[in-house]
Short mmCIF file of C-alpha atoms in Angstrom, two decimals:
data_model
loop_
_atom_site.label_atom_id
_atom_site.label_comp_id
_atom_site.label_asym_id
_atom_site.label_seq_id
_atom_site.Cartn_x
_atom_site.Cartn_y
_atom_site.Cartn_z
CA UNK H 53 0.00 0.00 0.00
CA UNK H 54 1.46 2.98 -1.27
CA UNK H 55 1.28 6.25 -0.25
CA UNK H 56 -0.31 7.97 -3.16
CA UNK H 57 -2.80 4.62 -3.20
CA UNK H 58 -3.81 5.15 -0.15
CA UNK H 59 -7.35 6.27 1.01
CA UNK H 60 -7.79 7.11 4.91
CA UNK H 61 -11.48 7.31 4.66
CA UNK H 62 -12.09 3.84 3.68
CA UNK H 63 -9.12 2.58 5.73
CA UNK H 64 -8.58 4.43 8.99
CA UNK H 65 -11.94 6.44 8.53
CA UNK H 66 -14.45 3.77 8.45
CA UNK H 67 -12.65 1.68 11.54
CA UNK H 68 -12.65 4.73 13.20
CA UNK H 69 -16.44 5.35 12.68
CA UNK H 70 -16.95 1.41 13.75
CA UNK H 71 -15.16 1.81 16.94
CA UNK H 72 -17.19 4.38 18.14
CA UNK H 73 -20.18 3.00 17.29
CA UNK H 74 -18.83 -0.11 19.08
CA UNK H 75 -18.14 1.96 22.43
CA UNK H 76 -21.45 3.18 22.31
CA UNK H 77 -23.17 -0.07 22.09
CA UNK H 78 -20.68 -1.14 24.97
CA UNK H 79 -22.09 1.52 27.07
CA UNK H 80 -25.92 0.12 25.59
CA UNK H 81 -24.66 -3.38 27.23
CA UNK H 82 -23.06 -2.36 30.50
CA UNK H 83 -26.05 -0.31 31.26
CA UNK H 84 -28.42 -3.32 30.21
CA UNK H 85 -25.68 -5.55 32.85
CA UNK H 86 -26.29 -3.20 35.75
CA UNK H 87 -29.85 -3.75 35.22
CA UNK H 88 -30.27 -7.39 34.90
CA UNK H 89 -28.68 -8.04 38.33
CA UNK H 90 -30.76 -5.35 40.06
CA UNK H 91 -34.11 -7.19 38.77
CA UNK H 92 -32.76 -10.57 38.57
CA UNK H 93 -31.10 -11.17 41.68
CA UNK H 94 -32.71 -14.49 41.87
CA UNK H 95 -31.50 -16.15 38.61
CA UNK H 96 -29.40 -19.18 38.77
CA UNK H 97 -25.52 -19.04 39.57
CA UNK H 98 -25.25 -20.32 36.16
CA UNK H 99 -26.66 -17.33 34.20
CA UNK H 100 -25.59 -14.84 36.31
CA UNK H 101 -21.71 -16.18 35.15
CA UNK H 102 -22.94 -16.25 31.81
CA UNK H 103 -23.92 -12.11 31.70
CA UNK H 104 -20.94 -11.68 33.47
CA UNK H 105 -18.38 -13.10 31.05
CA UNK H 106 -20.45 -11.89 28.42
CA UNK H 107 -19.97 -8.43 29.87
CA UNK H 108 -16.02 -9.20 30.61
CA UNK H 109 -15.30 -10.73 26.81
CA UNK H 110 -17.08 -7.33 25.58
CA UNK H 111 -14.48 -5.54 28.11
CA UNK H 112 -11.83 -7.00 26.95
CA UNK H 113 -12.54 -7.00 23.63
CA UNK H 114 -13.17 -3.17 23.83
CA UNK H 115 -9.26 -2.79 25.10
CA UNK H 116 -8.06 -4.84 22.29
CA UNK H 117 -9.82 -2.50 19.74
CA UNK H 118 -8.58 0.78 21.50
CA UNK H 119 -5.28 -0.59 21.39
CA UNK H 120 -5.16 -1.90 17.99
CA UNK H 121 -6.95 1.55 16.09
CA UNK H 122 -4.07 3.88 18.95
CA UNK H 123 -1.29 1.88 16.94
CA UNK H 124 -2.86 2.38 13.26
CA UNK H 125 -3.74 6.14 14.13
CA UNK H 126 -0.96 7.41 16.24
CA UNK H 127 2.16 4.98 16.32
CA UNK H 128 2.05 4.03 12.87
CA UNK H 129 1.05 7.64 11.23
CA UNK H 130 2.64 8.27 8.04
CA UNK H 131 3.28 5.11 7.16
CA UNK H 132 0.18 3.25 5.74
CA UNK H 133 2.27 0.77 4.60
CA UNK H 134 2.45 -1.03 7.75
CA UNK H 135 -1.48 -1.31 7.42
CA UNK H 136 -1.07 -4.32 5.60
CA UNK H 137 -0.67 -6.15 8.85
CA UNK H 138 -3.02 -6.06 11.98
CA UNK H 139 -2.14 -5.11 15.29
CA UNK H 140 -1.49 -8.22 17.92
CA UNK H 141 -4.31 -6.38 19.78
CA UNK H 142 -6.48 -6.20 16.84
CA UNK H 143 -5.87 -10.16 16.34
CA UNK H 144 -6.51 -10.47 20.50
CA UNK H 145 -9.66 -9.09 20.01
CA UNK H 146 -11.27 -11.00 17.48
CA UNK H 147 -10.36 -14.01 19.93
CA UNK H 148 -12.68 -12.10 22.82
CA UNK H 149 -15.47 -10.80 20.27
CA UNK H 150 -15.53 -14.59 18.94
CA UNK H 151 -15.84 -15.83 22.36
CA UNK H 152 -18.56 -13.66 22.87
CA UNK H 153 -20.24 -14.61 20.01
CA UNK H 154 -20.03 -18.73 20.96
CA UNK H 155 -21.35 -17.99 24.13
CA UNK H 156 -24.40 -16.38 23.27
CA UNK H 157 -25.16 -18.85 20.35
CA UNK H 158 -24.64 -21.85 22.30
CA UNK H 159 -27.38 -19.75 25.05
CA UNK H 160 -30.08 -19.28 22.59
CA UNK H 161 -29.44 -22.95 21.21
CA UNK H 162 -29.89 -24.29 24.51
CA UNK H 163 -33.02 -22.03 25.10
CA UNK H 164 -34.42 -24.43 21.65
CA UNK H 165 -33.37 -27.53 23.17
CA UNK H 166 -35.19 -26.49 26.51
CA UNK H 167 -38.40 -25.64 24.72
CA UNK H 168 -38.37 -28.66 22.26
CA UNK H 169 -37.68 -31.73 25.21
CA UNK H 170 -40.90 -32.05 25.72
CA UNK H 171 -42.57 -31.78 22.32
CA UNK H 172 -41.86 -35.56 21.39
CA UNK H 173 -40.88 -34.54 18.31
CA UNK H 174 -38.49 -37.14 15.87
CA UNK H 175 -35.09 -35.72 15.70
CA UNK H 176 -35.85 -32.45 17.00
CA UNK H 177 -32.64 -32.71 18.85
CA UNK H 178 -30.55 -32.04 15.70
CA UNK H 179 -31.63 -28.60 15.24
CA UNK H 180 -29.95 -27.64 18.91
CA UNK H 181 -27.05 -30.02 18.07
CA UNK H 182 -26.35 -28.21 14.28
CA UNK H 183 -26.47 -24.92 16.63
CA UNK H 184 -23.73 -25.60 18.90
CA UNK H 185 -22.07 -27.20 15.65
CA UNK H 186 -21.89 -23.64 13.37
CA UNK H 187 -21.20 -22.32 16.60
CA UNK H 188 -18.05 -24.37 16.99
CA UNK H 189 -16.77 -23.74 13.40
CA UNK H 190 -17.28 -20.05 13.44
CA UNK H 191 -15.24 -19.88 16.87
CA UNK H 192 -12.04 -22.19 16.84
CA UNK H 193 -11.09 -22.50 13.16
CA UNK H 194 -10.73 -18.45 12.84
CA UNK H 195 -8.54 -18.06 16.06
CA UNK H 196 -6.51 -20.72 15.22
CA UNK H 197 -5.76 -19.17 11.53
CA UNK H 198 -5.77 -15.67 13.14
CA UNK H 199 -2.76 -16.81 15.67
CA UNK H 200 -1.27 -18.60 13.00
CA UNK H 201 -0.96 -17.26 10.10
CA UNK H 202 -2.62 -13.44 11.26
CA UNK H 203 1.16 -11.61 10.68
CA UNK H 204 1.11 -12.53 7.23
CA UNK H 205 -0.01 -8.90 5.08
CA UNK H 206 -3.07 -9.06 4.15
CA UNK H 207 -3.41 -9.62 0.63
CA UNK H 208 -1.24 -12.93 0.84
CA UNK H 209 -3.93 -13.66 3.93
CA UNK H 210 -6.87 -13.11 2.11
CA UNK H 211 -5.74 -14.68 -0.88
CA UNK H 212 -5.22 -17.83 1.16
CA UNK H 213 -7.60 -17.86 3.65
CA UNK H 214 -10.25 -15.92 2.15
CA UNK H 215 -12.66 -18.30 1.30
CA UNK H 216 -12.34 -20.28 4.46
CA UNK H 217 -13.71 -16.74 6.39
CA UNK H 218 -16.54 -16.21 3.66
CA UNK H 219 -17.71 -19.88 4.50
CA UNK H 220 -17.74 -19.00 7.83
CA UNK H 221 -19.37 -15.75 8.09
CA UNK H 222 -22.03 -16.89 6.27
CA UNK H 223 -22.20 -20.14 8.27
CA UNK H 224 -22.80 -17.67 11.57
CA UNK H 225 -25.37 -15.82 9.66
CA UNK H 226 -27.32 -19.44 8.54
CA UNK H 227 -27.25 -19.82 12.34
CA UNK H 228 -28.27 -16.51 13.46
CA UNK H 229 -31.58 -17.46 11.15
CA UNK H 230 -31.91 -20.86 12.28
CA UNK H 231 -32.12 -20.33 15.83
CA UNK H 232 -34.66 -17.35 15.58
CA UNK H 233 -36.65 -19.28 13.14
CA UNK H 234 -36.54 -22.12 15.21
CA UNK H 235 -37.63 -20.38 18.41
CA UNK H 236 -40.27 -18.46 16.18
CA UNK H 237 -41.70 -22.01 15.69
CA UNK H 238 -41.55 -23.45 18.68
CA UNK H 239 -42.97 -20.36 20.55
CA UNK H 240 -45.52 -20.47 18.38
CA UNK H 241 -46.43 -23.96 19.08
CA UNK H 242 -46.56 -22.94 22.77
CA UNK H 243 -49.11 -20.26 21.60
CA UNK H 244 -51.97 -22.36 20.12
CA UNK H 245 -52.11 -24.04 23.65
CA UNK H 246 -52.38 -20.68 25.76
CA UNK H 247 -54.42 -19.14 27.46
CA UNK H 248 -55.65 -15.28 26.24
CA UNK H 249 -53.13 -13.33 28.02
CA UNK H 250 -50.07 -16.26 27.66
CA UNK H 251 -51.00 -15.57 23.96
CA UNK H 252 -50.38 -12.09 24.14
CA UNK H 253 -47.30 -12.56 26.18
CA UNK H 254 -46.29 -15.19 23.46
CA UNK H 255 -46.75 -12.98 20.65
CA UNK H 256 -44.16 -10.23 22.30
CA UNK H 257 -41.97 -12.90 22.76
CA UNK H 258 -41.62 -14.20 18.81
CA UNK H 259 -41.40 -10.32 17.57
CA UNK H 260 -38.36 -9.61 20.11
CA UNK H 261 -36.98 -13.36 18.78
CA UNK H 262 -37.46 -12.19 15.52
CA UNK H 263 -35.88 -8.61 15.90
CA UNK H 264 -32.63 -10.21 17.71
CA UNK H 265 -32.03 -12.60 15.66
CA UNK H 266 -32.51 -10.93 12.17
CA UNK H 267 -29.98 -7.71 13.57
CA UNK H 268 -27.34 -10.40 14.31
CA UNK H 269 -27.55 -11.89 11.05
CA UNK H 270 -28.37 -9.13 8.43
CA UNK H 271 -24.91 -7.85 10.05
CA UNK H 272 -22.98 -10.51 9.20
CA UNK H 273 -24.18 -10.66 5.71
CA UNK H 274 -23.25 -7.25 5.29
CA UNK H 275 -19.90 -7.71 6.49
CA UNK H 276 -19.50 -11.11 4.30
CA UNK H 277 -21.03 -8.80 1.34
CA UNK H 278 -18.48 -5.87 1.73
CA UNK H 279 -15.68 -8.43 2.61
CA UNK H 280 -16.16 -10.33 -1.08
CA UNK H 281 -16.77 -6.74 -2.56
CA UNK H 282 -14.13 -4.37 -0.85
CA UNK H 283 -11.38 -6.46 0.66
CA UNK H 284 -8.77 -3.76 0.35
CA UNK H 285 -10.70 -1.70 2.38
CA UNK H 286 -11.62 -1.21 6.55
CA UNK H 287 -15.26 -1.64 6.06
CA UNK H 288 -15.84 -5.08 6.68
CA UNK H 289 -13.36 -4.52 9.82
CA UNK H 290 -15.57 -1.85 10.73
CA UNK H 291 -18.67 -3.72 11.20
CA UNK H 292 -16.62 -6.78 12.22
CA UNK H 293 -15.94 -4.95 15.72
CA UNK H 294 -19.58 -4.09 16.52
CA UNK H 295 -21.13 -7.61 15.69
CA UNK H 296 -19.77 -8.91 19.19
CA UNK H 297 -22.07 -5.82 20.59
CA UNK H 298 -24.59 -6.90 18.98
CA UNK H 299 -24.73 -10.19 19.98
CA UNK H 300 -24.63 -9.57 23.78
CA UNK H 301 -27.00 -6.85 23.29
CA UNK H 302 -29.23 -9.54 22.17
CA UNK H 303 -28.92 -11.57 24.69
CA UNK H 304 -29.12 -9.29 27.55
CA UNK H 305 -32.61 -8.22 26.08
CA UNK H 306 -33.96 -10.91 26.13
CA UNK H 307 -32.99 -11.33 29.63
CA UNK H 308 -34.08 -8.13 30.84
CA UNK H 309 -37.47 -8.30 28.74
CA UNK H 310 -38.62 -11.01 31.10
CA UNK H 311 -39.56 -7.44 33.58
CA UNK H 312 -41.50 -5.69 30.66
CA UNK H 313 -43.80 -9.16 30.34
CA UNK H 314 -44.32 -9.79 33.71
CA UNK H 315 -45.88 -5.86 33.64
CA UNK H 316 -47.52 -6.11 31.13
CA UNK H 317 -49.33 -9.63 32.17
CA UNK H 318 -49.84 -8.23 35.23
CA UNK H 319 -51.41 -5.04 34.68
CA UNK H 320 -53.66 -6.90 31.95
CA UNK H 321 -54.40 -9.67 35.05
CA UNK H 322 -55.32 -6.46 36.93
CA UNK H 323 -57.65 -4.98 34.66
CA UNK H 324 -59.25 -8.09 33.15
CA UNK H 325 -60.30 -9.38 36.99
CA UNK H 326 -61.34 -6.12 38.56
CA UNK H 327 -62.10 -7.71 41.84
CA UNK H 328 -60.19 -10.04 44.11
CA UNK H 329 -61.21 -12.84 45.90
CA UNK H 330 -59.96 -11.08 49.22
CA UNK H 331 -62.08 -7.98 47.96
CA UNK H 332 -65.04 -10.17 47.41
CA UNK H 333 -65.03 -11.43 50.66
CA UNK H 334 -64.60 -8.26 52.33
CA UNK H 335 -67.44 -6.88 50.51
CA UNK H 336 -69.64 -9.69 51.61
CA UNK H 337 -68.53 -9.48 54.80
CA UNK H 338 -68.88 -5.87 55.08
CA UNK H 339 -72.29 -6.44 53.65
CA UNK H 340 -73.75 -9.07 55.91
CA UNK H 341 -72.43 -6.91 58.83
CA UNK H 342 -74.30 -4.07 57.72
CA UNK H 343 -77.63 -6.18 57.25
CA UNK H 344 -77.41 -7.82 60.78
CA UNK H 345 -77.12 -4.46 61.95
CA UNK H 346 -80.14 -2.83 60.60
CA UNK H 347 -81.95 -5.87 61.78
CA UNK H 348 -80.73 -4.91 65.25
CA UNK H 349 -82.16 -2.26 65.08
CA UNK H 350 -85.53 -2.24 63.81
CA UNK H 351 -87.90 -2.77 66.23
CA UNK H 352 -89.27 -6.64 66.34
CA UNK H 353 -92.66 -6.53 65.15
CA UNK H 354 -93.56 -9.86 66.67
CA UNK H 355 -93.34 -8.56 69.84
CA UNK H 356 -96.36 -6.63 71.41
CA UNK H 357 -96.02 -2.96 71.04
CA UNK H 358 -95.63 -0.91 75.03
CA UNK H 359 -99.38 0.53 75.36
#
C-alpha cells in the first residue's frame, strides 16, 4: 500500500467510525448488565456467570480494539504501509469478540433444546445439536488461523484464507436465522395451547426473537457482502468490531425483557379481573355486617307494642 494509493477514509476512517459505534453499544450493554442483576437477583448461579463473562469478553474486547486503532492512528502515522498487517491487539480481540459470540449462540441454542424436550418430536434434537455445531466452526477455526498465520499482510492472507472466512461468516449468519426461526416455531407452538393473556405474552416474545435474531444476522451478511466486494478496504473490519455488541445486546434483552412481560401480564391480570377474591369477601362481609345491623335495630314486630 502505497502512499499515493492510499485512502484514509475507507481505511482508517471507516474503523474509526466502527469503533465508536462499538463503544457506544458497549455503554448500551453495560447499562443493560447493571440492570439485569438489580431485577434478577434471583437467577441461577449459572446465568448470572454467563452475563458476566459476556460483559467481561465485551471488556476485553473493547481494550483490544482501542489498542489496535491507537497503533494504526498514532504509532504508525505516516506510514500506511504497515497497514497491511493487523495489530497483535487487533488479532486479540477478534479471539474475545468470537468468544462472545459462541457464548451467546450456544445460550439461545440451549433455550431451543429447553423448549423442544418435551414436544416428542423425531429428531428435534438435531436442530440444537447443528447450533452448537456452526457455533463451533465459526469460533475455533478463525482463532486458530488468526494466531497462525494473522502476521502474514493481508493480501497474501486473504488470498489464502479468504474463502475459508466467507464460508464462515455466512455459516454464523445461517445460524443466526436458524435459531430465531426455530424459536419463532416453537414459541408459536406454545401459543396455540395458551391461554388469552399467555398468547399475548407469546406474541411479544416471537417479535423480540425475531428482531434479535434478524440484527445479528443481516450484520454478518453485510460484512460477508463488503468483505467479497471491498477487501482492500476497513469496512468489513468496521462492522466486524460491533457484531460482538450486537450479539450480547441480544442476549441481555432478552434477559431483561422477562420485567416488561411480567408488567404487562400483570397489569392486563389487573384490569381483566377487577375484583379479588380477598375484595369479594370483604365486601360480603362488610355487607352481611351491615344487614345484621339494621336488623338490630328495627324494632321486632312480633313482639307486642308498650301501650
Amino acid at each position: 500500500m502505497s502512499t499515493s494509493s492510499f485512502d484514509a477514509d475507507s481505511t482508517l476512517g471507516a474503523l474509526l467510525i466502527g469503533t465508536l459505534v462499538s463503544f457506544a453499544l458497549f455503554g448500551v450493554t453495560t447499562t443493560q448488565v447493571y440492570i439485569y442483576y438489580r431485577r434478577f437477583p434471583q437467577d441461577s448461579f449459572a446465568m448470572k456467570a454467563l452475563v458476566a463473562s459476556v460483559w467481561c469478553g465485551e471488556s476485553a474486547h473493547a481494550i483490544c480494539v482501542a489498542a489496535a486503532l491507537y497503533k494504526m492512528l498514532i504509532t504508525n502515522y505516516g506510514h500506511p504501509e504497515r497497514l497491511l498487517v493487523l495489530p497483535n491487539s487487533f488479532l486479540a480481540s477478534t479471539f474475545f469478540g468470537s468468544l462472545v459470540t459462541f457464548g451467546v449462540q450456544t445460550f439461545f441454542a440451549y433455550r431451543i433444546y429447553a423448549l423442544s424436550k418435551n414436544l416428542w418430536l423425531p429428531y428435534v434434537w438435531l436442530i440444537p445439536c447443528l447450533c452448537w455445531a456452526l457455533s463451533l466452526f465459526r469460533f475455533i477455526p478463525p482463532n486458530i488461523i488468526l494466531f497462525a498465520y494473522g502476521h502474514q499482510p493481508a493480501p497474501q492472507f486473504l488470498g489464502r484464507f479468504g474463502p475459508l472466512f466467507d464460508a464462515i461468516w455466512a455459516a454464523s449468519a445461517a445460524n443466526d436465522l436458524l435459531i430465531a426461526g426455530t424459536l419463532v416455531v416453537l414459541l408459536y407452538g406454545r401459543r396455540n395451547a395458551g391461554l388469552q393473556l399467555t398468547v399475548a405474552m407469546v406474541d411479544k416474545l416471537i417479535a423480540w426473537t425475531i428482531e434479535t435474531g434478524v440484527v445479528t444476522s443481516i450484520a454478518s451478511i453485510i460484512m460477508l457482502v463488503v468483505f467479497i466486494t471491498l477487501p482492500s478496504t476497513f469496512v468489513w473490519l468496521a462492522i466486524f468490531v460491533t457484531i460482538p455488541r450486537l450479539f450480547a445486546n441480544s442476549l441481555l434483552a432478552s434477559l431483561n425483557s422477562r420485567a416488561a412481560l411480567r408488567h404487562d401480564n400483570s397489569h392486563e391480570f389487573e384490569f381483566s379481573i377487577p375484583k379479588s377474591p380477598a375484595r369479594l369477601i370483604g365486601r360480603n362481609t362488610s355487607q352481611t355486617n351491615q344487614s345484621h345491623a339494621v336488623e338490630h335495630d328495627r324494632p321486632d314486630e312480633h313482639h307486642e307494642q308498650p301501650r
